[in-house]
Every structure is written in structure tokens, then in C-alpha cells.
Short mmCIF file of C-alpha atoms in Angstrom, two decimals:
data_model
loop_
_atom_site.label_atom_id
_atom_site.label_comp_id
_atom_site.label_asym_id
_atom_site.label_seq_id
_atom_site.Cartn_x
_atom_site.Cartn_y
_atom_site.Cartn_z
CA MET A 18 -14.03 32.55 -75.74
CA ARG A 19 -14.96 35.05 -73.13
CA VAL A 20 -18.19 34.48 -71.26
CA VAL A 21 -19.85 37.66 -70.19
CA VAL A 22 -22.31 37.20 -67.36
CA HIS A 23 -24.80 39.99 -67.27
CA GLU A 24 -25.66 40.66 -63.66
CA GLU A 25 -28.70 42.83 -63.28
CA LYS A 26 -29.00 45.18 -60.33
CA ILE A 27 -31.02 44.09 -57.34
CA ASP A 28 -33.92 46.45 -56.77
CA LYS A 29 -36.34 47.12 -53.94
CA PHE A 30 -38.85 44.57 -55.22
CA ASP A 31 -36.18 41.81 -55.25
CA LEU A 32 -35.21 42.74 -51.70
CA GLN A 33 -38.83 42.57 -50.54
CA ILE A 34 -39.18 39.05 -51.96
CA ILE A 35 -35.88 38.01 -50.33
CA LYS A 36 -36.94 39.40 -46.95
CA LEU A 37 -40.30 37.63 -47.02
CA LEU A 38 -38.73 34.30 -48.01
CA SER A 39 -36.02 34.60 -45.37
CA LYS A 40 -38.83 34.79 -42.79
CA ASN A 41 -40.81 31.96 -44.41
CA ALA A 42 -39.33 30.10 -47.37
CA ARG A 43 -42.57 28.19 -47.94
CA LEU A 44 -44.65 31.18 -49.06
CA ASN A 45 -46.08 30.42 -52.50
CA TYR A 46 -46.37 32.79 -55.47
CA ARG A 47 -49.95 33.71 -54.55
CA GLN A 48 -49.04 34.60 -50.95
CA LEU A 49 -45.96 36.57 -52.02
CA ALA A 50 -48.06 38.46 -54.58
CA GLU A 51 -50.64 39.32 -51.92
CA TYR A 52 -48.03 40.58 -49.45
CA LEU A 53 -46.39 42.69 -52.14
CA ASN A 54 -49.65 43.85 -53.70
CA THR A 55 -48.73 42.63 -57.18
CA THR A 56 -49.41 39.74 -59.56
CA ARG A 57 -48.31 36.11 -59.30
CA GLN A 58 -46.69 36.42 -62.73
CA ARG A 59 -44.47 39.28 -61.64
CA VAL A 60 -43.42 37.41 -58.49
CA SER A 61 -42.65 34.18 -60.35
CA ARG A 62 -40.60 35.99 -63.01
CA ARG A 63 -38.47 37.74 -60.39
CA LEU A 64 -38.08 34.70 -58.20
CA GLU A 65 -36.87 32.63 -61.16
CA ARG A 66 -34.25 35.26 -61.90
CA LEU A 67 -33.11 35.42 -58.26
CA GLU A 68 -32.69 31.63 -58.28
CA ARG A 69 -31.05 31.51 -61.72
CA GLU A 70 -28.49 34.16 -60.80
CA GLY A 71 -27.75 32.47 -57.47
CA ILE A 72 -28.86 35.45 -55.41
CA ILE A 73 -31.06 32.97 -53.57
CA LYS A 74 -28.56 30.15 -53.04
CA LYS A 75 -30.75 27.77 -51.11
CA TYR A 76 -34.16 27.22 -49.51
CA THR A 77 -33.60 25.44 -46.22
CA ILE A 78 -34.79 24.86 -42.67
CA ILE A 79 -33.33 25.62 -39.27
CA PRO A 80 -34.00 22.57 -37.14
CA ASP A 81 -33.72 22.14 -33.37
CA PHE A 82 -30.37 20.31 -33.36
CA ASP A 83 -30.73 19.42 -29.71
CA ARG A 84 -34.05 17.60 -30.30
CA LEU A 85 -32.45 15.75 -33.22
CA GLY A 86 -29.80 14.45 -30.84
CA TYR A 87 -26.87 16.54 -32.05
CA ILE A 88 -24.41 18.98 -30.58
CA TYR A 89 -23.55 21.93 -32.81
CA VAL A 90 -19.85 22.76 -32.71
CA ILE A 91 -18.08 25.61 -34.50
CA LEU A 92 -14.36 25.33 -35.20
CA GLY A 93 -12.72 28.69 -35.86
CA ILE A 94 -9.52 27.64 -37.62
CA THR A 95 -6.45 29.85 -38.08
CA LEU A 96 -3.89 28.55 -40.59
CA THR A 97 -0.24 29.62 -40.62
CA PRO A 98 0.27 32.48 -43.10
CA GLY A 99 0.76 31.32 -46.69
CA THR A 100 -1.19 28.06 -46.32
CA SER A 101 -3.59 27.30 -49.19
CA ILE A 102 -7.14 27.54 -47.88
CA ASP A 103 -8.48 25.82 -51.02
CA GLU A 104 -6.51 22.67 -50.19
CA GLN A 105 -7.88 22.56 -46.64
CA ILE A 106 -11.42 23.09 -47.96
CA GLU A 107 -10.97 20.11 -50.33
CA ILE A 108 -9.83 17.93 -47.43
CA LEU A 109 -12.97 18.60 -45.36
CA LYS A 110 -15.64 19.30 -48.00
CA ASN A 111 -17.11 15.82 -48.19
CA ASP A 112 -16.94 14.99 -44.48
CA GLU A 113 -20.48 14.08 -43.42
CA ASN A 114 -20.13 15.79 -40.04
CA VAL A 115 -19.09 19.07 -41.67
CA LYS A 116 -22.39 20.82 -42.34
CA VAL A 117 -21.35 24.38 -43.04
CA MET A 118 -17.94 25.61 -44.12
CA GLU A 119 -16.96 29.23 -44.65
CA ARG A 120 -13.80 30.72 -46.12
CA ALA A 121 -12.77 33.77 -44.14
CA ILE A 122 -10.20 36.42 -43.29
CA GLY A 123 -9.52 37.91 -39.89
CA ALA A 124 -9.25 35.95 -36.65
CA HIS A 125 -9.99 32.71 -38.53
CA ASN A 126 -9.31 31.60 -42.13
CA LEU A 127 -11.79 28.78 -42.11
CA VAL A 128 -14.99 28.35 -40.11
CA VAL A 129 -16.20 24.75 -39.88
CA HIS A 130 -19.62 23.90 -38.42
CA LEU A 131 -20.04 20.34 -37.18
CA LEU A 132 -23.07 18.35 -36.09
CA VAL A 133 -21.96 15.51 -33.84
CA PRO A 134 -24.12 13.03 -31.89
CA LYS A 135 -24.42 13.96 -28.20
CA ASP A 136 -21.46 12.05 -26.80
CA MET A 137 -18.47 14.01 -25.53
CA LYS A 138 -15.99 11.21 -26.32
CA GLU A 139 -17.32 11.04 -29.87
CA ILE A 140 -17.03 14.83 -30.16
CA GLU A 141 -13.44 14.89 -28.92
CA LYS A 142 -12.55 12.12 -31.38
CA LYS A 143 -14.19 13.92 -34.28
CA ILE A 144 -12.55 17.29 -33.55
CA THR A 145 -9.12 15.67 -33.17
CA GLU A 146 -9.63 13.70 -36.38
CA ILE A 147 -10.72 16.74 -38.39
CA THR A 148 -8.03 19.12 -37.20
CA GLY A 149 -5.45 16.34 -37.64
CA ARG A 150 -6.26 16.06 -41.34
CA LEU A 151 -5.55 19.75 -41.99
CA LYS A 152 -2.13 21.14 -42.75
CA ASN A 153 -0.45 24.06 -40.96
CA VAL A 154 -3.09 24.69 -38.33
CA GLU A 155 -1.93 27.50 -36.08
CA LYS A 156 -4.95 27.63 -33.76
CA VAL A 157 -8.42 26.14 -33.38
CA ASP A 158 -11.14 27.88 -31.37
CA VAL A 159 -13.77 25.32 -30.38
CA THR A 160 -17.21 26.75 -29.56
CA PHE A 161 -20.22 24.65 -28.55
CA ILE A 162 -23.51 26.26 -29.52
CA THR A 163 -26.04 25.81 -26.73
CA GLU A 164 -28.91 27.85 -28.21
CA VAL A 165 -29.71 29.77 -31.39
CA VAL A 166 -31.14 32.94 -29.84
CA LYS A 167 -31.89 34.78 -33.07
CA PHE A 168 -31.93 33.78 -36.74
CA GLU A 169 -33.09 36.42 -39.20
CA LEU A 170 -30.92 36.58 -42.28
CA VAL A 171 -31.35 39.68 -44.43
CA MET B 22 -51.39 23.66 -12.52
CA ARG B 23 -48.58 21.69 -14.00
CA VAL B 24 -48.20 21.70 -17.77
CA VAL B 25 -46.84 18.45 -19.06
CA VAL B 26 -45.41 18.73 -22.55
CA HIS B 27 -45.45 15.38 -24.23
CA GLU B 28 -42.47 15.20 -26.56
CA GLU B 29 -42.74 12.32 -28.94
CA LYS B 30 -39.64 10.60 -30.23
CA ILE B 31 -38.26 11.54 -33.61
CA ASP B 32 -38.33 8.55 -35.93
CA LYS B 33 -36.78 7.70 -39.29
CA PHE B 34 -39.73 9.13 -41.22
CA ASP B 35 -39.41 12.50 -39.43
CA LEU B 36 -35.69 12.57 -40.21
CA GLN B 37 -36.33 11.84 -43.89
CA ILE B 38 -38.76 14.78 -44.09
CA ILE B 39 -36.27 17.04 -42.29
CA LYS B 40 -33.42 16.02 -44.63
CA LEU B 41 -35.47 16.66 -47.76
CA LEU B 42 -36.63 20.06 -46.52
CA SER B 43 -33.12 21.08 -45.48
CA LYS B 44 -32.11 20.52 -49.13
CA ASN B 45 -35.18 22.28 -50.49
CA ALA B 46 -37.61 23.95 -48.10
CA ARG B 47 -40.08 24.66 -50.92
CA LEU B 48 -41.03 21.03 -51.58
CA ASN B 49 -44.80 20.71 -51.22
CA TYR B 50 -46.76 17.86 -49.58
CA ARG B 51 -47.24 16.08 -52.91
CA GLN B 52 -43.53 16.17 -53.77
CA LEU B 53 -42.50 15.06 -50.27
CA ALA B 54 -45.02 12.20 -50.44
CA GLU B 55 -43.62 11.09 -53.80
CA TYR B 56 -40.00 11.14 -52.57
CA LEU B 57 -40.95 9.16 -49.48
CA ASN B 58 -43.34 6.83 -51.26
CA THR B 59 -46.25 7.63 -48.98
CA THR B 60 -49.46 9.72 -48.86
CA ARG B 61 -49.85 13.48 -48.72
CA GLN B 62 -51.98 13.07 -45.58
CA ARG B 63 -49.20 11.25 -43.73
CA VAL B 64 -46.66 13.88 -44.75
CA SER B 65 -48.87 16.80 -43.73
CA ARG B 66 -49.69 15.25 -40.35
CA ARG B 67 -46.02 14.72 -39.53
CA LEU B 68 -44.90 18.07 -40.84
CA GLU B 69 -47.51 19.84 -38.72
CA ARG B 70 -46.23 18.02 -35.65
CA LEU B 71 -42.59 18.88 -36.47
CA GLU B 72 -43.55 22.55 -36.77
CA ARG B 73 -45.79 22.56 -33.70
CA GLU B 74 -43.11 20.99 -31.49
CA GLY B 75 -40.47 23.39 -32.81
CA ILE B 76 -38.31 20.64 -34.28
CA ILE B 77 -38.44 22.63 -37.49
CA LYS B 78 -37.75 26.11 -36.14
CA LYS B 79 -37.77 28.04 -39.37
CA TYR B 80 -38.05 27.81 -43.16
CA THR B 81 -35.56 30.24 -44.64
CA ILE B 82 -33.22 31.05 -47.51
CA ILE B 83 -29.46 31.38 -47.81
CA PRO B 84 -28.87 34.44 -50.00
CA ASP B 85 -25.67 35.57 -51.69
CA PHE B 86 -24.77 38.30 -49.20
CA ASP B 87 -22.09 39.68 -51.47
CA ARG B 88 -24.58 40.28 -54.32
CA LEU B 89 -26.93 41.96 -51.84
CA GLY B 90 -24.14 44.42 -51.02
CA TYR B 91 -23.29 43.15 -47.56
CA ILE B 92 -20.25 41.86 -45.74
CA TYR B 93 -20.89 38.99 -43.38
CA VAL B 94 -18.96 39.35 -40.13
CA ILE B 95 -18.85 36.90 -37.23
CA LEU B 96 -17.92 38.16 -33.77
CA GLY B 97 -16.77 35.40 -31.44
CA ILE B 98 -17.21 37.04 -28.05
CA THR B 99 -15.62 35.82 -24.82
CA LEU B 100 -17.03 37.36 -21.64
CA THR B 101 -15.18 37.47 -18.34
CA PRO B 102 -16.20 34.51 -16.14
CA GLY B 103 -19.41 35.08 -14.19
CA THR B 104 -20.92 37.61 -16.61
CA SER B 105 -24.63 37.09 -17.35
CA ILE B 106 -24.95 36.01 -20.98
CA ASP B 107 -28.73 36.63 -20.88
CA GLU B 108 -28.12 40.33 -20.18
CA GLN B 109 -25.73 40.65 -23.14
CA ILE B 110 -28.22 38.85 -25.39
CA GLU B 111 -30.93 41.34 -24.36
CA ILE B 112 -28.64 44.26 -25.22
CA LEU B 113 -28.04 43.05 -28.79
CA LYS B 114 -31.21 41.12 -29.62
CA ASN B 115 -33.04 43.90 -31.42
CA ASP B 116 -30.07 45.40 -33.26
CA GLU B 117 -30.97 45.36 -36.95
CA ASN B 118 -27.42 44.46 -38.01
CA VAL B 119 -27.38 41.41 -35.72
CA LYS B 120 -28.83 38.65 -37.89
CA VAL B 121 -27.89 35.50 -36.02
CA MET B 122 -26.96 35.19 -32.36
CA GLU B 123 -25.92 32.02 -30.59
CA ARG B 124 -25.35 31.33 -26.93
CA ALA B 125 -22.28 29.15 -26.47
CA ILE B 126 -19.66 27.60 -24.23
CA GLY B 127 -16.01 27.02 -25.06
CA ALA B 128 -13.75 29.52 -26.81
CA HIS B 129 -16.64 31.99 -27.08
CA ASN B 130 -19.74 32.59 -24.93
CA LEU B 131 -21.67 34.48 -27.56
CA VAL B 132 -21.45 34.27 -31.34
CA VAL B 133 -22.87 37.31 -33.13
CA HIS B 134 -23.37 37.32 -36.91
CA LEU B 135 -23.57 40.75 -38.52
CA LEU B 136 -24.55 41.90 -41.99
CA VAL B 137 -23.02 45.28 -42.68
CA PRO B 138 -23.03 47.30 -45.93
CA LYS B 139 -19.73 46.99 -47.84
CA ASP B 140 -17.85 49.91 -46.39
CA MET B 141 -14.91 49.22 -44.10
CA LYS B 142 -15.36 52.46 -42.12
CA GLU B 143 -19.00 51.57 -41.52
CA ILE B 144 -17.97 48.06 -40.45
CA GLU B 145 -15.38 49.32 -37.99
CA LYS B 146 -17.91 51.76 -36.52
CA LYS B 147 -20.55 49.04 -36.16
CA ILE B 148 -18.19 46.51 -34.52
CA THR B 149 -16.91 49.14 -32.08
CA GLU B 150 -20.42 50.25 -31.29
CA ILE B 151 -21.72 46.71 -30.68
CA THR B 152 -18.81 45.53 -28.54
CA GLY B 153 -18.91 48.83 -26.64
CA ARG B 154 -22.49 48.17 -25.54
CA LEU B 155 -21.63 44.83 -23.95
CA LYS B 156 -20.38 44.43 -20.39
CA ASN B 157 -17.24 42.54 -19.34
CA VAL B 158 -15.95 41.64 -22.77
CA GLU B 159 -12.68 39.76 -22.40
CA LYS B 160 -11.97 39.13 -26.07
CA VAL B 161 -13.58 39.55 -29.48
CA ASP B 162 -12.51 37.46 -32.47
CA VAL B 163 -13.58 39.22 -35.65
CA THR B 164 -13.93 36.98 -38.73
CA PHE B 165 -15.01 38.22 -42.16
CA ILE B 166 -16.75 35.52 -44.20
CA THR B 167 -15.59 35.69 -47.81
CA GLU B 168 -17.48 32.67 -49.14
CA VAL B 169 -19.93 30.05 -47.90
CA VAL B 170 -18.27 26.91 -49.32
CA LYS B 171 -20.80 24.38 -48.02
CA PHE B 172 -24.23 24.62 -46.43
CA GLU B 173 -26.03 21.36 -45.71
CA LEU B 174 -27.65 21.34 -42.32
CA VAL B 175 -28.74 17.90 -41.08
#
């Protein structure tokens, strides 16, 4: 059986909703309708489609990691050519310190974002442990985020 | 006049609110209160404090960039020692393609996240243009994100 997923085009109205929610994900249907000069019904219908089709993947918050007691570390990982990225993703996927993981091409094949309690010994241990579990690591670029200066997706 | 900012400690209840909202930023006071087995008033009081103190910096969405027609590019920028990072941040801060910018130490001093329409010539032009505006760039690692495999902040 072949499953045909019908993906509708994204229009200007969808993009307007997405932009507003990326600035404030807590806007309700009424507020969105007011901003866009339309009805609540029209907003809710579109928003349900955007969620159903996975165009909006997640509603989330950006916290102040520093105030929460964490250091935000990005590992830019380069694997030796021919290594299965899927396998490496499986190895790290359920690690509780791994918060964001991105498959990539270019300078790095895998970008791993860690939140680690503020303790440099703990951080060293965690980075060593994580990179040690991966196979065929050619290079790891370790970057410590000290401040999120801008965050405006879309 | 000296302004003393009183920063209260973050307790378990705050963390529970933050975790729930990081999974779904659209939960309302009633839903949060139900999950946490408490009152709406207590939730709203805490949430207002978390927002006011900037512990929750932003409510936002993670969209499917690919479906929106964009390629997500991360530039890991290393500046020559002694270069003012603040100055470089100022240069790029208002660029409409620069969506996320992080100040950092380690392999990179500045991490710049770009959303560029899916057109490799356009992407090359944009990367050249952006890195050309910066001073004292020692190295730029260009990484193209092909898939966000995990996203669970906090």
C-alpha cells in the first residue's frame, strides 16, 4: 500500500501566524485573530493544520540557562567519512544531558547541545563520556555558550 | 542611587513549571495547575515572577524550516585573539537572515544561525557577505542542518 501524504502549500496567512507565534507562543486564538484582522475560527482551523502537518513542530520556551544553574555547551562533531550518522544519533538520543541534536553536513555531521550543571570537572567528564561512546569521531569542536544575544526564529 | 536587584532562588516548583512549558508553551494556568496539583493562583503568581525576572526569556515555536522553504545554516566563527566580540555582535544583530546569535568561548567565539531561502547560490552569497562584514575572522565553520533530531530544552 502506498501512502500519499498531501502537503498543502504554505501561504502568507500561515506565515503570519508562524511569525506571531515565534515571537510569543502563548498568544491565544482571539489575540491572533485580532492581530491578523480575521476570525478566531479561521485562525484555529489554520493552526490545527500547521500542527497536524508538523510545520509547527513544537511550542517551547527559551529559559535563562545560567539562572537555572547550567552551562550550555555545543559539540560540533565531525565523523570520519562513511560513518553512519543514524547509529551515532541512536547512541546519544536518550542521554538526559543531550537537549538538542541536529544532523548536519559541512564542517560538522552532528551538532549536540548539552546542558551540564556549572562544574567544570563535571563538564569535562560528561564531554569525554559522550564523545567516547561515539564511533569514528574525527574531530570535536567544543563551544561554551556564554550568552544568547538574539533569538528570533522565522 | 544604587539599584539592588533581589534575585530569589529557583525552587522545585519553578523547575516543574519550566519543564512543562518547555514541552508545551501553550499550556494555560488551569492545565499547569492540574498537572502540578495546585491552584491557578499559585501558578500565575510564579509564572509572572519567572517572566519578570527573565528566567523564562521567551515563548516560541520550533517550525519545520525545510517546509517553510529555508535552509538552516550555523556559522561557528573564531575571531583572532583580542578582537571585540561586542563590536561583531553589533554588526550582525539586525541582519534579517541572522535568527539566533550566541556569544561563546572555546572553539568558536560567536555562533550565528542563519535561515536562507533554498538556493545554494543565494546561500554562498549570504555567507560571504556576512563573514565579510566582520573584523578579524580567523576561521568560519559552516554547518548545514539537515534535520533537528531532538529538541528538549531543560
